[in-house]
C-alpha cells in the first residue's frame, strides 16, 4: 500500500499507488491557496474511488485533500501518472505545486523534480464544485452525475538517476499491415548525460534488434521513427483479437539496461470510404451500445472485475462495439477490449456545450489539452477505432467552427490511422458533417416529443430514412452514417399489459424497431444504442424526465439485471430468436 513506502527503492520502475491514502474533506474551503491542513481528523480512503459515492459523503460537493508518502531514490526524477482526477485538481510534492487540472477525465503525467531526500509527501487537492471560471469543461446540466475524487489508478514511475529514458512509444500499423509492417515512434526524454546509449527492440519474443545509437545529447527530448516488420503477423478484429507486442530497450555500451518499455498493439486497418466503414478491408457494421463507467456500488470507479463482466454482457448481447460516452476511457477497460475483442469509440469529455462555453478561452485550451492526453494514452490500443469529441455540441451554429476545425486538424495530426467523428443531435441542420470521416447522429424518435403520436414506434423507421436521405441530399454520399444514440426508457420490473412508455416491453419493441431499420437500410454503417445499463444522473431540470434521477434507458438496470430490451437486442444483433436470458 502506498502509505508503506519501503518498497520504493529501485530506479527505472513503475509502481501502482492504488491503495489506502490519507483523506480529509474540507468542504467549502476556497481553492486559491493551499489551505492550512489540520494535524488530526485525517481518515483512510481507498484510491481510486469517488468520495461523493462513498458511504460517508454521498452526493457531497466541496474541496478534499488526499495524501500519501513516496520513497524516491535521492537524486532521481520521477513521474506521477493519474488516470483521472475529477473535477478540478492540484498536485503538490513536498508543498510545491506541480500541476493543476480542470478537465476531469484527462489522464495526466506530472514530473517530480529530484531531491536529496528519499521520503517525499504527495498531496492531491480535488474539488467537485461547479465553477464555470475554474472548470468550464464541466456543467451541472450534464445528463450523468459528475463525481469528485481520484477516480482512476495512480502510478509512480521512477526515472534513472540521469537521462535518457523512454517517454513515449507509438506503434502505427502501416499500409502493408497484413504483412506485419509497422511504424514505431519513440520519444526519448531526460536531461543530457554525456554517455552513449543504444535503442534496441524485441518484437514479440524474437531476437533483440539494434535500432540506433543515441549520441551524447544536448537537448532534453528527441524523437525517433523506425519502420519495422512483425515476423509472424496476425490481424486484430473483434472476432479474432490477436495482439502483438514489442519491447523497446535503452542500454548503455556495456549492455546495461537504462530503461525499457513493453507495448502491446494490434495489426488492423480501419477506413471510411465509399459511404461505408471497413475493418481490414471488409465492410464493418457497428452493433453496440453507449456505456458510462458507472455502478451503484462504485460510482464512476468500477473495478476490473466489473469492467470484465460488462464486456461479457455486451458480447453476450451480440455487440462488436462500445461508445465510451462521454469521456476518455480507463486504460484497464481498453486493455480488456483489446484482448476480448470489442471496438471502442473513445471521446473526450463533453455534453451539450453551447455558446457561453465555446467563448471561454480556458475551455478551448482545456479541450485541446484533454484531446492530446487522450490520444497519447490510448494510441496503442487496437480496440480504439475512432476519436470522438464534444457530444451534442451546438453544431448547427457558427460559433463552434473554430473549435471544430482545430479539433479535427489536431486529431488528424496526432493520429493518421484512426477515424474521426462527433455525435450530433442535429441530423438535418448540422454544419460540420463534411469535416469528419463518418457521420454520427443521436436521435430519439418514438421517445422525446412523440407523446401525441398514435403509433410512436412507427416514427422510428421514418426518421431513420429521413436522416440518410438528408445526408445524401447535402452531397455527403461518400460519408458512412452511424446512429450513435437511440433509445427509450424502460423501468426495470415495470411490466404492464398496456405496454406503454416506461414499460420494459415498450423499450424492447423500440430498440428492436430501431435495430431492424438500421440493419435494413443499406446507407447505415451501424447503430449504438442508448444505453448499456441504467445510470445515475441529476434531479435539477430533468427530474420529471428522469424517474429515480436515473437515465433508465439501459438494456440492463444499474445492477446489470437484464430487461426485456436485452433479450430483444440480443436477438436482433445475433440474428437468433432466443427468448430466454441465457447470458
Ligand atoms: C443525449 C445525450 C445522452 C443522454 C441522452 C438521453 O443524446 O447524448 O448523454 O442524455 O440524450 O437519454 O436523453
Coordinates of C-alpha atoms and ligand atoms in Angstrom, one line a residue:
X1 CA 0.0 0.0 0.0
X2 CA 1.3 3.5 -0.8
X3 CA 1.4 4.6 2.8
X4 CA 4.1 2.0 3.5
X5 CA 6.8 3.1 1.1
X6 CA 9.8 0.9 1.9
X7 CA 9.5 -1.0 -1.4
X8 CA 10.2 2.1 -3.5
X9 CA 13.9 1.7 -3.7
X10 CA 14.8 0.7 -7.2
X11 CA 15.2 3.1 -10.1
X12 CA 13.7 2.8 -13.5
X13 CA 10.5 1.1 -12.4
X14 CA 6.7 1.7 -12.2
X15 CA 4.7 1.2 -9.0
X16 CA 1.0 1.3 -8.5
X17 CA -0.1 3.8 -5.9
X18 CA -3.6 2.3 -5.6
X19 CA -4.4 1.5 -2.0
X20 CA -5.3 3.4 1.2
X21 CA -4.3 7.1 1.3
X22 CA -5.0 9.7 4.0
X23 CA -8.0 11.8 3.2
X24 CA -9.7 14.9 4.6
X25 CA -12.9 16.6 3.3
X26 CA -12.5 20.3 3.5
X27 CA -16.0 21.2 2.2
X28 CA -16.5 24.9 1.5
X29 CA -12.8 25.9 1.8
X30 CA -11.5 28.1 -1.1
X31 CA -9.1 26.6 -3.6
X32 CA -6.9 29.7 -4.5
X33 CA -4.2 28.8 -2.0
X34 CA -3.1 25.5 -0.4
X35 CA -5.3 25.5 2.7
X36 CA -4.0 25.1 6.2
X37 CA -4.3 21.4 6.8
X38 CA -5.3 20.1 10.2
X39 CA -3.0 17.7 12.1
X40 CA -5.8 15.3 13.0
X41 CA -9.1 14.3 11.5
X42 CA -7.5 12.5 8.6
X43 CA -9.2 9.3 7.6
X44 CA -8.2 6.5 5.3
X45 CA -9.7 6.3 1.9
X46 CA -9.3 3.9 -1.0
X47 CA -7.6 5.2 -4.1
X48 CA -9.1 5.0 -6.7
X49 CA -12.6 6.0 -5.6
X50 CA -15.1 8.9 -5.7
X51 CA -15.6 10.5 -2.3
X52 CA -19.1 11.6 -3.2
X53 CA -20.0 7.9 -4.0
X54 CA -18.8 6.8 -0.6
X55 CA -20.7 5.7 2.5
X56 CA -19.7 8.8 4.4
X57 CA -20.1 11.6 1.8
X58 CA -22.8 10.6 -0.7
X59 CA -23.6 13.5 -3.0
X60 CA -21.4 16.0 -1.2
X61 CA -19.6 18.7 -3.1
X62 CA -16.5 20.6 -1.9
X63 CA -12.8 20.5 -1.6
X64 CA -11.0 17.3 -0.5
X65 CA -7.4 16.5 0.2
X66 CA -5.6 13.2 -0.4
X67 CA -2.1 12.5 1.0
X68 CA 0.4 9.7 0.8
X69 CA 4.2 9.4 1.1
X70 CA 6.5 8.3 -1.6
X71 CA 10.0 7.0 -1.5
X72 CA 12.1 8.0 -4.4
X73 CA 15.8 7.3 -4.5
X74 CA 17.7 10.6 -3.8
X75 CA 18.6 12.4 -6.9
X76 CA 16.2 10.5 -9.1
X77 CA 13.5 12.2 -11.1
X78 CA 10.1 10.6 -11.1
X79 CA 6.8 10.9 -12.8
X80 CA 3.3 10.5 -11.4
X81 CA 0.6 9.2 -13.7
X82 CA -3.1 9.9 -12.8
X83 CA -5.8 8.1 -14.7
X84 CA -8.5 10.7 -13.8
X85 CA -8.8 13.4 -11.2
X86 CA -12.2 15.0 -11.0
X87 CA -13.5 17.7 -11.4
X88 CA -10.6 20.1 -10.6
X89 CA -7.3 19.1 -9.0
X90 CA -3.9 20.3 -7.9
X91 CA -0.9 18.1 -7.3
X92 CA 1.8 19.0 -4.8
X93 CA 5.0 17.2 -3.8
X94 CA 6.7 18.5 -0.6
X95 CA 4.5 21.5 -0.7
X96 CA 5.5 22.5 -4.2
X97 CA 2.6 22.9 -6.7
X98 CA 3.4 20.8 -9.7
X99 CA 0.2 20.7 -11.7
X100 CA -3.4 22.0 -11.9
X101 CA -6.0 20.3 -14.0
X102 CA -9.7 21.2 -14.7
X103 CA -10.6 18.5 -17.3
X104 CA -11.8 15.7 -15.0
X105 CA -11.2 12.6 -17.0
X106 CA -7.9 13.7 -18.6
X107 CA -5.1 11.2 -18.0
X108 CA -2.2 13.2 -16.6
X109 CA 1.5 12.9 -16.2
X110 CA 3.3 15.0 -13.6
X111 CA 7.1 15.3 -13.3
X112 CA 8.6 15.2 -9.8
X113 CA 11.9 17.0 -9.6
X114 CA 14.8 15.2 -7.9
X115 CA 15.5 15.8 -4.3
X116 CA 18.4 14.9 -1.9
X117 CA 15.8 13.3 0.4
X118 CA 14.2 10.0 -0.4
X119 CA 10.9 10.4 1.6
X120 CA 8.5 12.7 -0.3
X121 CA 5.0 13.9 0.5
X122 CA 2.4 13.7 -2.2
X123 CA -0.7 15.8 -1.7
X124 CA -3.6 16.0 -4.1
X125 CA -6.4 18.6 -3.8
X126 CA -9.6 17.7 -5.5
X127 CA -12.7 19.9 -5.8
X128 CA -16.0 18.7 -7.3
X129 CA -17.9 22.0 -7.0
X130 CA -19.1 23.5 -10.3
X131 CA -17.5 26.8 -11.0
X132 CA -17.5 27.9 -14.6
X133 CA -14.4 30.1 -14.3
X134 CA -12.3 27.3 -13.0
X135 CA -13.8 24.2 -14.6
X136 CA -15.6 25.3 -17.8
X137 CA -15.4 21.7 -19.1
X138 CA -18.0 20.6 -16.5
X139 CA -21.6 21.8 -16.2
X140 CA -24.2 20.6 -13.7
X141 CA -26.7 20.1 -16.5
X142 CA -24.8 17.1 -18.0
X143 CA -27.1 14.1 -18.1
X144 CA -24.7 12.0 -16.0
X145 CA -23.6 12.5 -12.4
X146 CA -20.1 14.1 -12.2
X147 CA -18.2 12.8 -9.2
X148 CA -15.2 14.1 -7.2
X149 CA -12.0 12.2 -6.3
X150 CA -9.1 10.3 -7.6
X151 CA -11.3 8.3 -9.9
X152 CA -8.7 6.1 -11.6
X153 CA -5.3 4.4 -11.0
X154 CA -2.3 6.4 -9.9
X155 CA 1.2 5.2 -10.8
X156 CA 4.7 6.3 -9.8
X157 CA 7.5 6.0 -12.4
X158 CA 11.0 6.2 -11.1
X159 CA 13.4 7.6 -13.7
X160 CA 17.0 6.5 -14.0
X161 CA 19.3 8.9 -12.0
X162 CA 20.4 10.5 -15.2
X163 CA 18.7 10.7 -18.6
X164 CA 17.8 9.4 -21.1
X165 CA 14.6 7.4 -20.6
X166 CA 11.7 6.3 -22.8
X167 CA 8.9 8.8 -22.5
X168 CA 6.5 7.6 -25.2
X169 CA 6.2 4.9 -27.8
X170 CA 3.6 4.8 -30.6
X171 CA 3.1 1.9 -32.9
X172 CA 1.2 2.5 -36.1
X173 CA 0.2 -0.3 -38.5
X174 CA 1.5 0.5 -41.9
X175 CA 0.0 0.4 -45.4
X176 CA 1.2 -3.3 -45.6
X177 CA -0.2 -4.1 -42.2
X178 CA -1.2 -7.5 -43.4
X179 CA 2.4 -8.5 -43.9
X180 CA 3.3 -7.0 -40.4
X181 CA 4.5 -3.5 -41.4
X182 CA 4.5 -1.1 -38.5
X183 CA 6.0 2.3 -37.8
X184 CA 7.3 2.9 -34.4
X185 CA 7.8 6.4 -33.0
X186 CA 9.9 6.7 -29.8
X187 CA 10.1 9.8 -27.7
X188 CA 13.2 9.8 -25.6
X189 CA 13.1 12.1 -22.6
X190 CA 15.5 13.2 -19.9
X191 CA 18.4 15.6 -19.2
X192 CA 21.5 15.3 -21.3
X193 CA 24.0 12.9 -19.8
X194 CA 27.2 12.6 -21.8
X195 CA 27.2 8.8 -22.3
X196 CA 26.2 6.8 -25.4
X197 CA 23.1 4.6 -25.4
X198 CA 21.7 2.1 -27.9
X199 CA 18.0 1.8 -28.7
X200 CA 17.0 -1.8 -29.1
X201 CA 13.8 -3.6 -29.9
X202 CA 12.4 -7.1 -29.3
X203 CA 9.3 -7.8 -31.5
X204 CA 7.0 -10.4 -29.9
X205 CA 9.6 -12.8 -28.5
X206 CA 12.1 -12.8 -31.3
X207 CA 15.8 -11.7 -31.3
X208 CA 16.8 -8.3 -29.9
X209 CA 17.5 -5.9 -32.8
X210 CA 19.6 -2.8 -32.8
X211 CA 17.7 0.4 -33.8
X212 CA 20.1 3.3 -33.4
X213 CA 22.7 4.8 -31.1
X214 CA 22.0 7.9 -29.1
X215 CA 24.9 10.2 -29.1
X216 CA 25.9 12.4 -26.2
X217 CA 22.8 14.6 -26.1
X218 CA 22.5 18.3 -26.0
X219 CA 18.7 18.6 -25.9
X220 CA 16.2 17.1 -23.4
X221 CA 13.7 15.4 -25.7
X222 CA 14.3 13.6 -29.0
X223 CA 12.0 11.6 -31.3
X224 CA 12.9 8.7 -33.5
X225 CA 11.0 6.8 -36.1
X226 CA 11.5 3.3 -37.4
X227 CA 9.8 1.1 -39.9
X228 CA 9.7 -2.5 -38.7
X229 CA 8.1 -5.8 -39.6
X230 CA 6.3 -8.2 -37.3
X231 CA 7.7 -11.6 -38.2
X232 CA 4.5 -13.7 -37.9
X233 CA 1.7 -11.2 -38.4
X234 CA -1.9 -12.0 -37.2
X235 CA -4.6 -9.4 -37.8
X236 CA -6.7 -7.9 -34.9
X237 CA -10.5 -7.9 -35.2
X238 CA -13.4 -8.3 -32.7
X239 CA -13.8 -11.9 -33.8
X240 CA -10.0 -12.7 -33.5
X241 CA -8.4 -10.1 -31.2
X242 CA -4.8 -11.1 -31.9
X243 CA -2.2 -8.9 -30.2
X244 CA 1.5 -8.4 -30.8
X245 CA 4.0 -6.8 -28.5
X246 CA 7.3 -5.0 -28.7
X247 CA 9.8 -4.3 -26.0
X248 CA 11.9 -1.2 -26.5
X249 CA 15.1 -1.0 -24.5
X250 CA 17.6 1.7 -23.9
X251 CA 21.0 0.2 -22.9
X252 CA 24.5 1.6 -22.4
X253 CA 27.5 0.4 -24.4
X254 CA 28.2 -2.4 -21.9
X255 CA 24.7 -3.7 -22.5
X256 CA 23.4 -2.5 -19.1
X257 CA 19.7 -1.6 -19.3
X258 CA 18.9 2.0 -18.7
X259 CA 15.1 1.9 -19.4
X260 CA 12.7 -0.4 -21.1
X261 CA 9.0 -0.4 -22.0
X262 CA 6.7 -3.1 -23.2
X263 CA 4.0 -2.0 -25.7
X264 CA 1.0 -4.1 -26.9
X265 CA -0.6 -3.4 -30.2
X266 CA -2.7 -4.9 -33.0
X267 CA -2.4 -5.1 -36.7
X268 CA -5.6 -3.8 -38.2
X269 CA -6.9 -1.1 -40.6
X270 CA -10.0 0.9 -40.1
X271 CA -11.3 3.0 -43.0
X272 CA -14.3 5.1 -44.1
X273 CA -14.7 5.1 -47.9
X274 CA -17.5 4.7 -50.5
X275 CA -20.0 5.5 -47.9
X276 CA -19.1 2.5 -45.7
X277 CA -16.9 1.6 -42.8
X278 CA -14.2 -1.0 -43.4
X279 CA -12.1 -3.1 -41.0
X280 CA -9.2 -4.9 -42.5
X281 CA -10.8 -4.2 -45.9
X282 CA -14.0 -5.9 -45.0
X283 CA -17.3 -4.0 -44.6
X284 CA -17.9 -3.2 -41.0
X285 CA -21.3 -2.7 -39.4
X286 CA -21.2 -1.4 -35.8
X287 CA -23.5 -3.1 -33.4
X288 CA -23.2 -1.8 -30.0
X289 CA -24.1 0.3 -27.0
X290 CA -23.1 3.5 -25.3
X291 CA -21.6 2.9 -21.9
X292 CA -21.0 5.2 -18.9
X293 CA -18.4 3.9 -16.5
X294 CA -20.8 3.6 -13.5
X295 CA -22.2 1.2 -11.0
X296 CA -24.2 2.0 -7.8
X297 CA -21.6 0.3 -5.6
X298 CA -18.6 2.2 -7.0
X299 CA -19.9 5.3 -8.8
X300 CA -17.6 6.0 -11.7
X301 CA -14.8 3.9 -10.4
X302 CA -15.7 0.4 -11.5
X303 CA -13.1 -2.3 -10.6
X304 CA -11.7 -4.5 -13.4
X305 CA -14.0 -7.4 -12.4
X306 CA -17.0 -5.1 -13.2
X307 CA -15.4 -4.0 -16.4
X308 CA -14.8 -7.6 -17.4
X309 CA -18.4 -8.6 -16.7
X310 CA -19.7 -5.5 -18.5
X311 CA -17.8 -6.6 -21.6
X312 CA -19.2 -10.1 -21.2
X313 CA -22.7 -8.7 -21.1
X314 CA -22.0 -6.6 -24.2
X315 CA -20.6 -9.6 -26.1
X316 CA -23.5 -11.8 -24.9
X317 CA -25.8 -9.2 -26.4
X318 CA -24.0 -9.5 -29.7
X319 CA -22.1 -6.2 -29.6
X320 CA -19.0 -5.7 -31.6
X321 CA -18.6 -2.1 -30.4
X322 CA -19.0 0.2 -27.5
X323 CA -19.0 4.0 -27.4
X324 CA -17.3 5.2 -24.3
X325 CA -19.7 8.0 -23.5
X326 CA -18.8 10.8 -22.8
X327 CA -15.1 10.9 -21.6
X328 CA -11.8 9.2 -22.1
X329 CA -11.8 5.5 -21.0
X330 CA -10.0 3.8 -18.2
X331 CA -6.8 2.2 -19.7
X332 CA -7.7 -1.1 -17.9
X333 CA -11.1 -1.2 -19.8
X334 CA -9.2 -0.6 -23.1
X335 CA -6.8 -3.4 -22.3
X336 CA -9.7 -5.7 -21.8
X337 CA -11.4 -4.6 -25.0
X338 CA -8.1 -5.2 -26.8
X339 CA -7.9 -8.7 -25.5
X340 CA -11.5 -9.7 -25.7
X341 CA -12.3 -8.1 -29.0
X342 CA -14.6 -5.1 -28.7
X343 CA -14.2 -2.0 -30.9
X344 CA -14.2 1.2 -28.8
X345 CA -15.2 4.8 -29.8
X346 CA -13.3 6.9 -27.4
X347 CA -14.2 10.6 -26.9
X348 CA -13.2 13.4 -24.7
X349 CA -15.4 15.0 -22.1
X350 CA -18.3 16.9 -23.5
X351 CA -22.1 17.2 -23.2
X352 CA -24.2 19.7 -25.0
X353 CA -21.9 22.7 -24.6
X354 CA -23.1 25.9 -26.1
X355 CA -22.0 29.5 -26.9
X356 CA -21.0 30.5 -23.4
X357 CA -18.7 27.6 -23.1
X358 CA -17.2 28.0 -26.6
X359 CA -16.5 31.6 -25.8
X360 CA -14.2 30.6 -22.8
X361 CA -10.5 30.6 -23.8
X362 CA -9.9 28.3 -20.8
X363 CA -12.4 25.8 -22.2
X364 CA -10.8 25.9 -25.6
X365 CA -7.3 25.3 -24.1
X366 CA -8.5 22.6 -21.7
X367 CA -10.3 20.8 -24.5
X368 CA -7.2 20.8 -26.7
X369 CA -5.1 19.5 -23.8
X370 CA -7.6 16.8 -23.0
X371 CA -7.6 15.6 -26.6
X372 CA -3.8 15.4 -26.7
X373 CA -3.7 13.4 -23.4
X374 CA -6.4 11.0 -24.6
X375 CA -4.6 10.2 -27.8
X376 CA -1.3 9.9 -26.1
X377 CA -2.5 7.4 -23.5
X378 CA -4.7 5.3 -25.8
X379 CA -2.7 5.4 -29.1
X380 CA -1.6 1.8 -29.0
X381 CA -4.9 0.2 -28.2
X382 CA -6.2 -1.6 -31.4
X383 CA -9.7 -1.7 -30.0
X384 CA -9.9 2.1 -30.3
X385 CA -11.1 2.6 -33.9
X386 CA -12.2 6.3 -33.7
X387 CA -11.8 9.5 -31.8
X388 CA -14.9 11.3 -30.9
X389 CA -15.3 14.7 -29.3
X390 CA -17.8 17.1 -27.8
X391 CA -21.0 15.1 -27.6
X392 CA -24.0 17.1 -28.9
X393 CA -22.3 20.5 -29.0
X394 CA -24.0 23.4 -30.8
X395 CA -23.0 22.1 -34.2
X396 CA -26.0 23.7 -36.0
X397 CA -24.3 27.1 -35.4
X398 CA -21.3 29.1 -36.5
X399 CA -19.7 29.8 -33.1
X400 CA -18.4 26.2 -32.8
X401 CA -16.5 26.4 -36.1
X402 CA -13.0 27.4 -34.8
X403 CA -13.0 24.6 -32.2
X404 CA -14.5 22.0 -34.6
X405 CA -11.9 22.7 -37.2
X406 CA -9.0 22.9 -34.8
X407 CA -10.1 19.6 -33.1
X408 CA -10.2 17.7 -36.4
X409 CA -6.9 19.1 -37.5
X410 CA -5.3 18.2 -34.2
X411 CA -6.6 14.7 -34.2
X412 CA -5.5 14.1 -37.8
X413 CA -2.0 15.4 -37.0
X414 CA -1.8 13.3 -33.8
X415 CA -3.1 10.1 -35.3
X416 CA -3.1 9.3 -39.1
X417 CA -4.8 5.9 -38.7
X418 CA -8.0 6.4 -36.8
X419 CA -11.3 7.8 -37.9
X420 CA -12.7 11.0 -36.5
X421 CA -16.4 11.7 -35.7
X422 CA -18.6 13.6 -33.3
X423 CA -22.1 12.7 -32.1
X424 CA -24.5 15.3 -33.4
X425 CA -28.1 16.0 -32.3
X426 CA -28.7 18.0 -35.4
X427 CA -29.3 15.3 -38.1
X428 CA -30.9 17.8 -40.5
X429 CA -29.1 21.0 -39.8
X430 CA -25.6 20.1 -38.7
X431 CA -23.0 22.3 -40.4
X432 CA -19.9 20.2 -39.7
X433 CA -20.6 16.7 -41.2
X434 CA -18.1 17.4 -44.0
X435 CA -15.2 17.7 -41.5
X436 CA -15.3 14.1 -40.2
X437 CA -14.7 10.6 -41.5
X438 CA -18.1 9.3 -40.6
X439 CA -21.4 11.0 -39.7
X440 CA -22.8 10.1 -36.3
X441 CA -26.4 11.1 -35.3
X442 CA -28.1 10.9 -31.9
X443 CA -31.8 10.7 -32.4
X444 CA -34.8 9.8 -30.2
X445 CA -37.8 9.1 -32.5
X446 CA -40.5 7.1 -30.6
X447 CA -39.4 8.8 -27.4
X448 CA -38.9 12.5 -26.9
X449 CA -41.6 14.6 -28.5
X450 CA -43.8 11.7 -29.5
X451 CA -46.4 12.0 -26.7
X452 CA -49.2 12.9 -29.2
X453 CA -48.4 10.2 -31.8
X454 CA -50.9 7.4 -32.3
X455 CA -48.1 4.9 -33.2
X456 CA -44.9 6.3 -31.7
X457 CA -42.9 3.2 -32.8
X458 CA -43.8 3.8 -36.4
X459 CA -41.9 7.1 -36.2
X460 CA -38.6 5.3 -35.9
X461 CA -38.1 3.9 -39.4
X462 CA -39.4 7.1 -41.0
X463 CA -36.9 9.2 -39.0
X464 CA -34.0 6.9 -39.8
X465 CA -34.9 7.0 -43.6
X466 CA -35.2 10.8 -43.5
X467 CA -31.8 11.2 -41.9
X468 CA -29.8 9.3 -44.6
X469 CA -31.9 11.0 -47.3
X470 CA -31.0 14.4 -45.9
X471 CA -27.3 13.5 -45.6
X472 CA -27.2 12.4 -49.2
X473 CA -29.2 15.4 -50.4
X474 CA -26.4 17.5 -48.9
X475 CA -23.9 15.7 -51.2
X476 CA -22.3 13.7 -48.4
X477 CA -22.8 10.3 -50.1
X478 CA -19.3 9.1 -49.5
X479 CA -19.6 9.5 -45.8
X480 CA -20.7 6.5 -43.8
X481 CA -23.6 7.2 -41.4
X482 CA -23.9 5.7 -37.9
X483 CA -26.7 6.1 -35.4
X484 CA -24.6 7.0 -32.3
X485 CA -27.6 7.1 -29.8
X486 CA -31.2 5.9 -29.9
X487 CA -33.3 4.6 -27.1
X488 CA -36.3 4.8 -24.8
X489 CA -36.7 4.5 -21.0
X490 CA -37.7 1.1 -19.6
X491 CA -38.0 0.8 -15.8
X492 CA -36.7 -2.5 -14.6
X493 CA -39.5 -4.7 -13.5
X494 CA -42.2 -2.4 -14.8
X495 CA -44.2 -4.9 -16.9
X496 CA -47.7 -3.8 -17.6
X497 CA -50.4 -5.1 -20.0
X498 CA -50.7 -1.7 -21.7
X499 CA -47.1 -1.9 -22.8
X500 CA -46.9 1.9 -22.7
X501 CA -44.0 4.3 -22.2
X502 CA -41.5 3.3 -19.4
X503 CA -42.5 -0.4 -19.5
X504 CA -39.9 -2.9 -20.3
X505 CA -41.8 -4.1 -23.3
X506 CA -42.1 -0.6 -24.9
X507 CA -38.4 -0.2 -24.6
X508 CA -37.8 -3.7 -26.0
X509 CA -40.0 -3.1 -29.0
X510 CA -38.5 0.3 -29.5
X511 CA -34.9 -0.9 -29.7
X512 CA -36.0 -3.8 -31.9
X513 CA -37.6 -1.4 -34.4
X514 CA -34.5 0.8 -34.4
X515 CA -32.0 -2.0 -34.9
X516 CA -34.1 -3.7 -37.6
X517 CA -34.4 -0.4 -39.5
X518 CA -30.7 0.4 -39.3
X519 CA -29.6 -3.1 -40.3
X520 CA -32.1 -3.0 -43.2
X521 CA -31.3 0.5 -44.6
X522 CA -28.1 -0.1 -46.6
X523 CA -26.9 3.5 -46.1
X524 CA -26.2 2.9 -42.4
X525 CA -22.9 1.5 -41.1
X526 CA -24.1 0.8 -37.6
X527 CA -26.1 1.6 -34.5
X528 CA -25.0 2.3 -30.9
X529 CA -27.9 2.0 -28.5
X530 CA -28.5 4.4 -25.7
X531 CA -27.7 2.8 -23.2
X532 CA -25.8 -0.2 -21.8
X533 CA -27.1 0.0 -18.2
X534 CA -29.1 2.4 -16.2
X535 CA -27.0 5.2 -14.8
X536 CA -27.3 8.0 -12.2
X537 CA -28.0 11.5 -13.4
X538 CA -29.2 14.7 -11.7
X539 CA -32.5 15.8 -10.4
X540 CA -32.5 19.5 -11.4
X541 CA -34.2 20.5 -14.7
X542 CA -34.6 16.9 -15.9
X543 CA -36.2 15.5 -12.8
X544 CA -39.6 14.8 -14.4
X545 CA -38.0 13.1 -17.4
X546 CA -35.7 11.0 -15.2
X547 CA -37.5 8.7 -12.8
X548 CA -35.3 7.9 -9.8
X549 CA -32.9 10.6 -11.1
X550 CA -31.6 7.8 -13.3
X551 CA -31.3 7.7 -17.0
X552 CA -33.3 4.5 -17.3
X553 CA -32.5 3.7 -21.0
X554 CA -30.2 0.8 -20.1
X555 CA -30.8 -2.7 -21.6
X556 CA -29.7 -3.8 -18.1
X557 CA -30.6 -2.0 -14.9
X558 CA -27.8 -0.5 -12.8
X559 CA -27.1 -3.8 -11.1
X560 CA -26.8 -5.4 -14.6
X561 CA -30.1 -7.2 -14.3
X562 CA -31.3 -7.8 -17.9
X563 CA -34.6 -6.1 -19.0
X564 CA -36.7 -7.3 -21.9
X565 CA -34.7 -5.0 -24.0
X566 CA -31.6 -7.1 -23.5
X567 CA -33.3 -10.2 -24.9
X568 CA -34.7 -8.2 -27.9
X569 CA -31.4 -6.6 -28.7
X570 CA -29.5 -9.9 -28.4
X571 CA -32.0 -11.5 -30.8
X572 CA -31.5 -8.7 -33.4
X573 CA -27.7 -8.4 -33.0
X574 CA -27.1 -12.1 -33.1
X575 CA -29.9 -12.9 -35.5
X576 CA -31.3 -15.5 -33.2
X577 CA -34.9 -16.0 -31.9
X578 CA -34.0 -16.8 -28.3
X579 CA -36.5 -15.5 -25.8
X580 CA -34.7 -16.5 -22.6
X581 CA -32.0 -14.5 -21.0
X582 CA -29.2 -17.1 -21.1
X583 CA -26.1 -14.9 -20.9
Ligands
LIG1 C1 -28.4 12.7 -25.4 C2 -27.1 12.5 -24.7 C3 -27.0 11.4 -23.7 C4 -28.3 11.2 -23.0 C5 -29.5 11.0 -23.9 C6 -30.8 10.9 -23.3 O1 -28.5 12.4 -26.7 O2 -26.0 12.5 -25.6 O3 -26.0 11.6 -22.8 O4 -28.5 12.4 -22.2 O5 -29.6 12.1 -24.8 O6 -31.1 10.0 -22.6 O7 -31.7 11.8 -23.4

